[in-house]
Amino acid sequence: MTRPPAAYLGTHITFATMHGKEHLAREAFRHILGATVTAPPDLDTDQFGTFAGDIPRILTPRDAARAKARLGMQIANTPYGLASEGSFSARFGPQVEQMEILLFIDDDLGLELIEGTLTTSPLPGGSTIATPLRASEFARALGFPAQGVILQSTQDGHITAHKNITHLDELQRTAEALLANGSTVTVLPDYRAHRSPSRADTIRTLCNHMAKRLATECPQCRTPGFGKVDVEHGLPCSHCGEATQVIAADIHGCGICPHRARIARTETGADPTWCDYCNP
Ligand SMILES: [Zn+2]
Ligand SMILES: [Zn+2]
């Protein structure tokens, strides 16, 4: 990896966040790029949807991240913007799948880059509770108060999210009042970056990847930000040699020119479990 001649040295990059994400990017961007990351003042990112479901999410994660980044750039009046977007889905039983993307825009170069990760969240999904005691038990199991929780109440199809509860007694009192008025009450992990240490870690890692990527230039046109843009499936089955759906290589690309590079994964053969021929 080569470091481009100070592409972002001395620049100010705005991270469109109202939950302190700029702190998660600051160190990597300063050390690797010599850039300063700040958050724009008076930014409302909740308008693009919330985890608690009180404001629905309409845009795709990438479109939402782009809309947030652009709003931040407009407020801060800078051509460089960052935004992240996380989504959590309980698709595989009790396990919650976490998808996190970090988007970077450089309007001077006409560049838009994405770093993403798909992991299993260490936090379980929400739990609908019947008693105030159960609410505090579940919150404690999530790691409350270091890990925040949201009390979501539903009454006549109307969802209300009770956020920023920081004490167990406050949590129990709120749950008690909501249950008493006949609401359905669910305790959810608060995924907002400043209330979720595990999500903050994920975003910090992506910021690190993005800073390194911006320090990597395209071997063809020398634009910064050369990095992973795709994967190639088709790793051969280790038993019969047929192509499988297992990833064989990462495809790195440039954000401006068509240059691509294929970087083979270290595995040379796929487990026959994934082979349509050996294990149909
Ligand atoms: Zn096979
Ligand atoms: Zn290029």
PDB file of C-alpha atoms and ligand atoms in Angstrom:
ATOM      1  CA  MET A   1       0.000   0.000   0.000  1.00  0.00           C
ATOM      2  CA  THR A   2       1.329   3.355  -0.959  1.00  0.00           C
ATOM      3  CA  ARG A   3       0.450   6.613   0.664  1.00  0.00           C
ATOM      4  CA  PRO A   4      -0.656   9.272  -1.809  1.00  0.00           C
ATOM      5  CA  PRO A   5       1.071  12.619  -1.562  1.00  0.00           C
ATOM      6  CA  ALA A   6      -0.969  14.044   1.295  1.00  0.00           C
ATOM      7  CA  ALA A   7      -4.331  13.929  -0.495  1.00  0.00           C
ATOM      8  CA  TYR A   8      -6.238  14.843   2.677  1.00  0.00           C
ATOM      9  CA  LEU A   9      -3.501  16.481   4.734  1.00  0.00           C
ATOM     10  CA  GLY A  10      -4.893  19.518   6.543  1.00  0.00           C
ATOM     11  CA  THR A  11      -8.474  18.964   5.309  1.00  0.00           C
ATOM     12  CA  HIS A  12     -11.612  19.219   7.461  1.00  0.00           C
ATOM     13  CA  ILE A  13     -14.006  16.347   7.035  1.00  0.00           C
ATOM     14  CA  THR A  14     -17.503  16.534   8.464  1.00  0.00           C
ATOM     15  CA  PHE A  15     -19.090  13.433   9.996  1.00  0.00           C
ATOM     16  CA  ALA A  16     -22.866  13.813   9.800  1.00  0.00           C
ATOM     17  CA  THR A  17     -23.799  12.607  13.272  1.00  0.00           C
ATOM     18  CA  MET A  18     -25.528  13.795  16.390  1.00  0.00           C
ATOM     19  CA  HIS A  19     -24.331  10.803  18.394  1.00  0.00           C
ATOM     20  CA  GLY A  20     -20.613  11.529  18.686  1.00  0.00           C
ATOM     21  CA  LYS A  21     -19.402   9.381  15.776  1.00  0.00           C
ATOM     22  CA  GLU A  22     -16.796  12.030  14.903  1.00  0.00           C
ATOM     23  CA  HIS A  23     -14.835  10.820  17.939  1.00  0.00           C
ATOM     24  CA  LEU A  24     -14.720   7.317  16.435  1.00  0.00           C
ATOM     25  CA  ALA A  25     -13.082   8.599  13.237  1.00  0.00           C
ATOM     26  CA  ARG A  26     -10.846  11.289  14.664  1.00  0.00           C
ATOM     27  CA  GLU A  27      -7.774   9.268  15.606  1.00  0.00           C
ATOM     28  CA  ALA A  28      -7.479   7.187  12.418  1.00  0.00           C
ATOM     29  CA  PHE A  29      -8.085  10.170  10.143  1.00  0.00           C
ATOM     30  CA  ARG A  30      -5.548  12.275  12.004  1.00  0.00           C
ATOM     31  CA  HIS A  31      -2.830   9.632  12.181  1.00  0.00           C
ATOM     32  CA  ILE A  32      -3.228   8.098   8.748  1.00  0.00           C
ATOM     33  CA  LEU A  33      -4.294  11.152   6.703  1.00  0.00           C
ATOM     34  CA  GLY A  34      -3.510  14.247   8.755  1.00  0.00           C
ATOM     35  CA  ALA A  35      -7.177  15.274   8.436  1.00  0.00           C
ATOM     36  CA  THR A  36      -9.494  16.697  11.096  1.00  0.00           C
ATOM     37  CA  VAL A  37     -12.935  15.156  11.582  1.00  0.00           C
ATOM     38  CA  THR A  38     -15.675  17.205  13.241  1.00  0.00           C
ATOM     39  CA  ALA A  39     -19.473  16.998  13.448  1.00  0.00           C
ATOM     40  CA  PRO A  40     -21.658  19.787  12.074  1.00  0.00           C
ATOM     41  CA  PRO A  41     -23.692  21.731  14.637  1.00  0.00           C
ATOM     42  CA  ASP A  42     -27.486  21.486  14.804  1.00  0.00           C
ATOM     43  CA  LEU A  43     -27.797  18.443  12.591  1.00  0.00           C
ATOM     44  CA  ASP A  44     -30.946  16.333  12.776  1.00  0.00           C
ATOM     45  CA  THR A  45     -30.149  12.870  11.458  1.00  0.00           C
ATOM     46  CA  ASP A  46     -33.301  11.351  13.018  1.00  0.00           C
ATOM     47  CA  GLN A  47     -35.281  12.717  10.057  1.00  0.00           C
ATOM     48  CA  PHE A  48     -33.791   9.840   8.023  1.00  0.00           C
ATOM     49  CA  GLY A  49     -35.284   7.246  10.377  1.00  0.00           C
ATOM     50  CA  THR A  50     -34.518   5.827  13.811  1.00  0.00           C
ATOM     51  CA  PHE A  51     -33.717   2.408  15.271  1.00  0.00           C
ATOM     52  CA  ALA A  52     -36.598   2.725  17.720  1.00  0.00           C
ATOM     53  CA  GLY A  53     -39.148   2.746  14.913  1.00  0.00           C
ATOM     54  CA  ASP A  54     -40.774   6.037  15.947  1.00  0.00           C
ATOM     55  CA  ILE A  55     -39.547   7.555  12.666  1.00  0.00           C
ATOM     56  CA  PRO A  56     -39.622   4.960   9.865  1.00  0.00           C
ATOM     57  CA  ARG A  57     -36.652   4.334   7.619  1.00  0.00           C
ATOM     58  CA  ILE A  58     -37.604   4.776   3.998  1.00  0.00           C
ATOM     59  CA  LEU A  59     -34.264   5.058   2.219  1.00  0.00           C
ATOM     60  CA  THR A  60     -31.847   2.200   1.567  1.00  0.00           C
ATOM     61  CA  PRO A  61     -28.852   2.303   3.960  1.00  0.00           C
ATOM     62  CA  ARG A  62     -26.585   3.671   1.243  1.00  0.00           C
ATOM     63  CA  ASP A  63     -29.063   6.378   0.202  1.00  0.00           C
ATOM     64  CA  ALA A  64     -29.656   7.312   3.846  1.00  0.00           C
ATOM     65  CA  ALA A  65     -25.914   7.562   4.498  1.00  0.00           C
ATOM     66  CA  ARG A  66     -25.470   9.696   1.384  1.00  0.00           C
ATOM     67  CA  ALA A  67     -28.361  12.012   2.339  1.00  0.00           C
ATOM     68  CA  LYS A  68     -26.905  12.448   5.838  1.00  0.00           C
ATOM     69  CA  ALA A  69     -23.364  13.057   4.561  1.00  0.00           C
ATOM     70  CA  ARG A  70     -24.623  15.647   2.052  1.00  0.00           C
ATOM     71  CA  LEU A  71     -26.648  17.461   4.708  1.00  0.00           C
ATOM     72  CA  GLY A  72     -23.594  17.587   6.982  1.00  0.00           C
ATOM     73  CA  MET A  73     -21.386  18.879   4.139  1.00  0.00           C
ATOM     74  CA  GLN A  74     -23.940  21.572   3.377  1.00  0.00           C
ATOM     75  CA  ILE A  75     -24.103  22.745   7.007  1.00  0.00           C
ATOM     76  CA  ALA A  76     -20.324  22.606   7.489  1.00  0.00           C
ATOM     77  CA  ASN A  77     -19.658  24.007   4.006  1.00  0.00           C
ATOM     78  CA  THR A  78     -16.993  21.441   3.159  1.00  0.00           C
ATOM     79  CA  PRO A  79     -16.503  19.160   0.128  1.00  0.00           C
ATOM     80  CA  TYR A  80     -15.602  16.211   2.394  1.00  0.00           C
ATOM     81  CA  GLY A  81     -18.264  14.232   4.227  1.00  0.00           C
ATOM     82  CA  LEU A  82     -18.674  11.030   6.213  1.00  0.00           C
ATOM     83  CA  ALA A  83     -21.813   9.260   7.404  1.00  0.00           C
ATOM     84  CA  SER A  84     -22.552   5.798   8.724  1.00  0.00           C
ATOM     85  CA  GLU A  85     -25.701   3.763   8.733  1.00  0.00           C
ATOM     86  CA  GLY A  86     -26.404   0.590  10.664  1.00  0.00           C
ATOM     87  CA  SER A  87     -29.192  -1.904  10.305  1.00  0.00           C
ATOM     88  CA  PHE A  88     -30.060  -4.725  12.638  1.00  0.00           C
ATOM     89  CA  SER A  89     -32.250  -7.650  11.699  1.00  0.00           C
ATOM     90  CA  ALA A  90     -33.176 -10.790  13.584  1.00  0.00           C
ATOM     91  CA  ARG A  91     -33.185 -13.035  10.537  1.00  0.00           C
ATOM     92  CA  PHE A  92     -31.609 -16.135  12.065  1.00  0.00           C
ATOM     93  CA  GLY A  93     -33.588 -16.980  15.178  1.00  0.00           C
ATOM     94  CA  PRO A  94     -32.249 -15.299  18.290  1.00  0.00           C
ATOM     95  CA  GLN A  95     -29.182 -13.951  16.486  1.00  0.00           C
ATOM     96  CA  VAL A  96     -29.227 -10.374  15.266  1.00  0.00           C
ATOM     97  CA  GLU A  97     -27.412  -9.594  12.043  1.00  0.00           C
ATOM     98  CA  GLN A  98     -25.708  -6.213  12.022  1.00  0.00           C
ATOM     99  CA  MET A  99     -24.924  -4.465   8.780  1.00  0.00           C
ATOM    100  CA  GLU A 100     -22.897  -1.324   9.064  1.00  0.00           C
ATOM    101  CA  ILE A 101     -21.727   0.948   6.278  1.00  0.00           C
ATOM    102  CA  LEU A 102     -19.520   4.002   6.285  1.00  0.00           C
ATOM    103  CA  LEU A 103     -19.768   6.346   3.332  1.00  0.00           C
ATOM    104  CA  PHE A 104     -17.227   8.987   2.338  1.00  0.00           C
ATOM    105  CA  ILE A 105     -17.783  11.762  -0.185  1.00  0.00           C
ATOM    106  CA  ASP A 106     -15.154  13.965  -1.790  1.00  0.00           C
ATOM    107  CA  ASP A 107     -16.915  16.490  -4.010  1.00  0.00           C
ATOM    108  CA  ASP A 108     -13.625  17.943  -5.260  1.00  0.00           C
ATOM    109  CA  LEU A 109     -12.762  14.623  -6.902  1.00  0.00           C
ATOM    110  CA  GLY A 110     -16.328  13.398  -7.465  1.00  0.00           C
ATOM    111  CA  LEU A 111     -15.652  10.405  -5.237  1.00  0.00           C
ATOM    112  CA  GLU A 112     -18.085   8.323  -3.199  1.00  0.00           C
ATOM    113  CA  LEU A 113     -16.653   5.355  -1.293  1.00  0.00           C
ATOM    114  CA  ILE A 114     -18.237   2.710   0.914  1.00  0.00           C
ATOM    115  CA  GLU A 115     -16.732   0.518   3.618  1.00  0.00           C
ATOM    116  CA  GLY A 116     -19.098  -2.061   5.030  1.00  0.00           C
ATOM    117  CA  THR A 117     -19.292  -4.988   7.375  1.00  0.00           C
ATOM    118  CA  LEU A 118     -21.813  -7.691   8.122  1.00  0.00           C
ATOM    119  CA  THR A 119     -21.519  -9.308  11.546  1.00  0.00           C
ATOM    120  CA  THR A 120     -23.559 -10.984  14.229  1.00  0.00           C
ATOM    121  CA  SER A 121     -24.400  -8.394  16.858  1.00  0.00           C
ATOM    122  CA  PRO A 122     -23.342  -9.328  20.395  1.00  0.00           C
ATOM    123  CA  LEU A 123     -26.709  -7.893  21.508  1.00  0.00           C
ATOM    124  CA  PRO A 124     -29.932  -9.887  21.303  1.00  0.00           C
ATOM    125  CA  GLY A 125     -33.044  -8.346  19.752  1.00  0.00           C
ATOM    126  CA  GLY A 126     -35.800  -6.740  21.785  1.00  0.00           C
ATOM    127  CA  SER A 127     -37.962  -8.425  24.391  1.00  0.00           C
ATOM    128  CA  THR A 128     -41.629  -7.721  25.037  1.00  0.00           C
ATOM    129  CA  ILE A 129     -42.066  -7.565  28.789  1.00  0.00           C
ATOM    130  CA  ALA A 130     -45.053  -8.094  31.086  1.00  0.00           C
ATOM    131  CA  THR A 131     -43.684  -6.689  34.350  1.00  0.00           C
ATOM    132  CA  PRO A 132     -41.410  -3.769  35.306  1.00  0.00           C
ATOM    133  CA  LEU A 133     -39.032  -6.215  37.004  1.00  0.00           C
ATOM    134  CA  ARG A 134     -38.623  -8.145  33.757  1.00  0.00           C
ATOM    135  CA  ALA A 135     -37.702  -4.859  32.018  1.00  0.00           C
ATOM    136  CA  SER A 136     -34.821  -4.220  34.384  1.00  0.00           C
ATOM    137  CA  GLU A 137     -33.673  -7.853  34.245  1.00  0.00           C
ATOM    138  CA  PHE A 138     -33.524  -7.762  30.472  1.00  0.00           C
ATOM    139  CA  ALA A 139     -31.808  -4.352  30.452  1.00  0.00           C
ATOM    140  CA  ARG A 140     -29.183  -5.623  32.886  1.00  0.00           C
ATOM    141  CA  ALA A 141     -28.549  -8.678  30.691  1.00  0.00           C
ATOM    142  CA  LEU A 142     -27.875  -6.303  27.755  1.00  0.00           C
ATOM    143  CA  GLY A 143     -25.235  -4.478  29.781  1.00  0.00           C
ATOM    144  CA  PHE A 144     -27.320  -1.524  30.941  1.00  0.00           C
ATOM    145  CA  PRO A 145     -26.471   1.230  31.753  1.00  0.00           C
ATOM    146  CA  ALA A 146     -23.192   1.177  29.703  1.00  0.00           C
ATOM    147  CA  GLN A 147     -25.245  -0.267  26.853  1.00  0.00           C
ATOM    148  CA  GLY A 148     -28.401   1.841  26.575  1.00  0.00           C
ATOM    149  CA  VAL A 149     -31.934   0.564  26.189  1.00  0.00           C
ATOM    150  CA  ILE A 150     -35.068   2.018  24.645  1.00  0.00           C
ATOM    151  CA  LEU A 151     -38.547   1.317  25.948  1.00  0.00           C
ATOM    152  CA  GLN A 152     -40.835   1.033  22.972  1.00  0.00           C
ATOM    153  CA  SER A 153     -44.539   1.242  23.716  1.00  0.00           C
ATOM    154  CA  THR A 154     -47.311   0.467  21.284  1.00  0.00           C
ATOM    155  CA  GLN A 155     -50.886   1.525  21.807  1.00  0.00           C
ATOM    156  CA  ASP A 156     -53.553   1.432  19.091  1.00  0.00           C
ATOM    157  CA  GLY A 157     -50.833   0.849  16.477  1.00  0.00           C
ATOM    158  CA  HIS A 158     -48.974   3.991  17.516  1.00  0.00           C
ATOM    159  CA  ILE A 159     -45.305   3.487  18.448  1.00  0.00           C
ATOM    160  CA  THR A 160     -43.589   5.689  21.009  1.00  0.00           C
ATOM    161  CA  ALA A 161     -39.899   5.359  21.893  1.00  0.00           C
ATOM    162  CA  HIS A 162     -38.688   6.278  25.355  1.00  0.00           C
ATOM    163  CA  LYS A 163     -34.980   7.005  25.032  1.00  0.00           C
ATOM    164  CA  ASN A 164     -32.244   8.418  27.242  1.00  0.00           C
ATOM    165  CA  ILE A 165     -33.191   6.416  30.322  1.00  0.00           C
ATOM    166  CA  THR A 166     -29.970   6.065  32.299  1.00  0.00           C
ATOM    167  CA  HIS A 167     -30.997   4.500  35.630  1.00  0.00           C
ATOM    168  CA  LEU A 168     -32.617   1.195  36.517  1.00  0.00           C
ATOM    169  CA  ASP A 169     -35.217   2.779  38.817  1.00  0.00           C
ATOM    170  CA  GLU A 170     -36.192   5.239  36.082  1.00  0.00           C
ATOM    171  CA  LEU A 171     -36.480   2.330  33.648  1.00  0.00           C
ATOM    172  CA  GLN A 172     -38.712   0.378  36.025  1.00  0.00           C
ATOM    173  CA  ARG A 173     -40.925   3.399  36.763  1.00  0.00           C
ATOM    174  CA  THR A 174     -41.364   4.164  33.054  1.00  0.00           C
ATOM    175  CA  ALA A 175     -42.171   0.520  32.273  1.00  0.00           C
ATOM    176  CA  GLU A 176     -44.655   0.434  35.145  1.00  0.00           C
ATOM    177  CA  ALA A 177     -46.483   3.550  33.916  1.00  0.00           C
ATOM    178  CA  LEU A 178     -46.646   2.259  30.334  1.00  0.00           C
ATOM    179  CA  LEU A 179     -47.902  -1.187  31.347  1.00  0.00           C
ATOM    180  CA  ALA A 180     -50.511   0.452  33.605  1.00  0.00           C
ATOM    181  CA  ASN A 181     -52.024   2.368  30.673  1.00  0.00           C
ATOM    182  CA  GLY A 182     -52.352  -0.839  28.669  1.00  0.00           C
ATOM    183  CA  SER A 183     -49.470  -0.390  26.226  1.00  0.00           C
ATOM    184  CA  THR A 184     -47.466  -3.264  24.806  1.00  0.00           C
ATOM    185  CA  VAL A 185     -43.931  -2.637  26.068  1.00  0.00           C
ATOM    186  CA  THR A 186     -40.741  -3.860  24.404  1.00  0.00           C
ATOM    187  CA  VAL A 187     -37.224  -3.332  25.729  1.00  0.00           C
ATOM    188  CA  LEU A 188     -34.792  -2.788  22.853  1.00  0.00           C
ATOM    189  CA  PRO A 189     -31.051  -2.334  22.849  1.00  0.00           C
ATOM    190  CA  ASP A 190     -30.230   1.279  22.008  1.00  0.00           C
ATOM    191  CA  TYR A 191     -28.041   1.011  18.918  1.00  0.00           C
ATOM    192  CA  ARG A 192     -27.174   4.711  18.739  1.00  0.00           C
ATOM    193  CA  ALA A 193     -23.387   4.970  18.679  1.00  0.00           C
ATOM    194  CA  HIS A 194     -23.055   6.951  21.921  1.00  0.00           C
ATOM    195  CA  ARG A 195     -25.233   4.446  23.796  1.00  0.00           C
ATOM    196  CA  SER A 196     -23.811   1.218  22.349  1.00  0.00           C
ATOM    197  CA  PRO A 197     -20.145   0.381  22.996  1.00  0.00           C
ATOM    198  CA  SER A 198     -20.208  -2.618  20.624  1.00  0.00           C
ATOM    199  CA  ARG A 199     -21.641  -0.568  17.744  1.00  0.00           C
ATOM    200  CA  ALA A 200     -19.148   2.220  18.433  1.00  0.00           C
ATOM    201  CA  ASP A 201     -16.367  -0.386  18.069  1.00  0.00           C
ATOM    202  CA  THR A 202     -17.753  -1.490  14.697  1.00  0.00           C
ATOM    203  CA  ILE A 203     -17.895   2.096  13.420  1.00  0.00           C
ATOM    204  CA  ARG A 204     -14.391   2.817  14.726  1.00  0.00           C
ATOM    205  CA  THR A 205     -13.084  -0.199  12.784  1.00  0.00           C
ATOM    206  CA  LEU A 206     -14.785   1.006   9.588  1.00  0.00           C
ATOM    207  CA  CYS A 207     -13.317   4.497  10.088  1.00  0.00           C
ATOM    208  CA  ASN A 208      -9.912   2.888  10.351  1.00  0.00           C
ATOM    209  CA  HIS A 209     -10.491   0.949   7.115  1.00  0.00           C
ATOM    210  CA  MET A 210     -11.714   4.093   5.352  1.00  0.00           C
ATOM    211  CA  ALA A 211      -8.701   6.158   6.442  1.00  0.00           C
ATOM    212  CA  LYS A 212      -6.338   3.423   5.182  1.00  0.00           C
ATOM    213  CA  ARG A 213      -8.280   3.210   1.951  1.00  0.00           C
ATOM    214  CA  LEU A 214      -8.012   6.985   1.421  1.00  0.00           C
ATOM    215  CA  ALA A 215      -4.270   6.606   1.895  1.00  0.00           C
ATOM    216  CA  THR A 216      -4.199   4.051  -0.938  1.00  0.00           C
ATOM    217  CA  GLU A 217      -4.124   5.424  -4.440  1.00  0.00           C
ATOM    218  CA  CYS A 218      -5.247   3.888  -7.685  1.00  0.00           C
ATOM    219  CA  PRO A 219      -2.206   2.386  -9.449  1.00  0.00           C
ATOM    220  CA  GLN A 220      -3.628   3.647 -12.763  1.00  0.00           C
ATOM    221  CA  CYS A 221      -4.812   7.237 -12.198  1.00  0.00           C
ATOM    222  CA  ARG A 222      -3.499   7.938  -8.659  1.00  0.00           C
ATOM    223  CA  THR A 223      -6.915   8.874  -7.248  1.00  0.00           C
ATOM    224  CA  PRO A 224      -7.047   8.171  -3.481  1.00  0.00           C
ATOM    225  CA  GLY A 225      -9.452   5.558  -2.129  1.00  0.00           C
ATOM    226  CA  PHE A 226      -8.490   2.448  -4.104  1.00  0.00           C
ATOM    227  CA  GLY A 227     -10.039  -0.527  -2.299  1.00  0.00           C
ATOM    228  CA  LYS A 228     -12.589  -3.306  -2.174  1.00  0.00           C
ATOM    229  CA  VAL A 229     -15.597  -2.735  -4.403  1.00  0.00           C
ATOM    230  CA  ASP A 230     -16.814  -6.267  -5.032  1.00  0.00           C
ATOM    231  CA  VAL A 231     -16.214  -9.955  -4.432  1.00  0.00           C
ATOM    232  CA  GLU A 232     -15.904 -12.844  -6.843  1.00  0.00           C
ATOM    233  CA  HIS A 233     -17.712 -16.062  -5.973  1.00  0.00           C
ATOM    234  CA  GLY A 234     -16.804 -19.465  -7.409  1.00  0.00           C
ATOM    235  CA  LEU A 235     -14.104 -20.927  -5.147  1.00  0.00           C
ATOM    236  CA  PRO A 236     -13.685 -24.511  -6.452  1.00  0.00           C
ATOM    237  CA  CYS A 237     -14.941 -27.376  -4.273  1.00  0.00           C
ATOM    238  CA  SER A 238     -11.980 -29.059  -2.559  1.00  0.00           C
ATOM    239  CA  HIS A 239     -13.463 -32.501  -3.347  1.00  0.00           C
ATOM    240  CA  CYS A 240     -14.687 -32.314  -6.970  1.00  0.00           C
ATOM    241  CA  GLY A 241     -13.358 -29.003  -8.251  1.00  0.00           C
ATOM    242  CA  GLU A 242     -16.729 -27.577  -9.303  1.00  0.00           C
ATOM    243  CA  ALA A 243     -17.251 -23.850  -8.708  1.00  0.00           C
ATOM    244  CA  THR A 244     -19.180 -23.037  -5.508  1.00  0.00           C
ATOM    245  CA  GLN A 245     -20.812 -19.849  -4.221  1.00  0.00           C
ATOM    246  CA  VAL A 246     -17.927 -19.396  -1.743  1.00  0.00           C
ATOM    247  CA  ILE A 247     -15.929 -16.178  -2.261  1.00  0.00           C
ATOM    248  CA  ALA A 248     -12.758 -16.816  -4.269  1.00  0.00           C
ATOM    249  CA  ALA A 249     -11.378 -13.284  -4.507  1.00  0.00           C
ATOM    250  CA  ASP A 250     -11.867  -9.653  -3.549  1.00  0.00           C
ATOM    251  CA  ILE A 251     -12.099  -7.125  -6.336  1.00  0.00           C
ATOM    252  CA  HIS A 252     -10.446  -3.800  -5.612  1.00  0.00           C
ATOM    253  CA  GLY A 253     -11.345  -0.789  -7.676  1.00  0.00           C
ATOM    254  CA  CYS A 254     -10.923   2.915  -8.225  1.00  0.00           C
ATOM    255  CA  GLY A 255     -13.684   5.415  -7.466  1.00  0.00           C
ATOM    256  CA  ILE A 256     -13.005   7.340 -10.678  1.00  0.00           C
ATOM    257  CA  CYS A 257     -11.375   5.250 -13.418  1.00  0.00           C
ATOM    258  CA  PRO A 258     -12.318   1.694 -14.484  1.00  0.00           C
ATOM    259  CA  HIS A 259      -9.137   0.096 -13.082  1.00  0.00           C
ATOM    260  CA  ARG A 260      -9.773  -3.144 -11.152  1.00  0.00           C
ATOM    261  CA  ALA A 261      -7.475  -5.616  -9.387  1.00  0.00           C
ATOM    262  CA  ARG A 262      -8.321  -9.193  -8.363  1.00  0.00           C
ATOM    263  CA  ILE A 263      -6.935 -10.286  -5.014  1.00  0.00           C
ATOM    264  CA  ALA A 264      -7.397 -14.004  -4.411  1.00  0.00           C
ATOM    265  CA  ARG A 265      -8.467 -15.130  -0.932  1.00  0.00           C
ATOM    266  CA  THR A 266      -6.046 -17.393   0.911  1.00  0.00           C
ATOM    267  CA  GLU A 267      -8.381 -20.427   0.822  1.00  0.00           C
ATOM    268  CA  THR A 268      -7.717 -22.587  -2.241  1.00  0.00           C
ATOM    269  CA  GLY A 269     -10.662 -24.972  -1.980  1.00  0.00           C
ATOM    270  CA  ALA A 270     -14.208 -24.757  -0.640  1.00  0.00           C
ATOM    271  CA  ASP A 271     -15.624 -27.187   1.893  1.00  0.00           C
ATOM    272  CA  PRO A 272     -17.787 -29.738  -0.019  1.00  0.00           C
ATOM    273  CA  THR A 273     -20.697 -28.689   2.274  1.00  0.00           C
ATOM    274  CA  TRP A 274     -21.080 -25.657  -0.025  1.00  0.00           C
ATOM    275  CA  CYS A 275     -20.844 -27.656  -3.237  1.00  0.00           C
ATOM    276  CA  ASP A 276     -24.042 -28.094  -5.263  1.00  0.00           C
ATOM    277  CA  TYR A 277     -22.584 -31.227  -6.824  1.00  0.00           C
ATOM    278  CA  CYS A 278     -21.214 -33.045  -3.712  1.00  0.00           C
ATOM    279  CA  ASN A 279     -23.915 -31.776  -1.355  1.00  0.00           C
ATOM    280  CA  PRO A 280     -26.965 -30.927  -3.444  1.00  0.00           C
TER     281      PRO A 280
HETATM  282 ZN    ZN B   1     -17.909 -30.817  -4.916  1.00  0.00          ZN
HETATM  283 ZN    ZN B   2      -8.123   5.101 -11.056  1.00  0.00          ZN
END
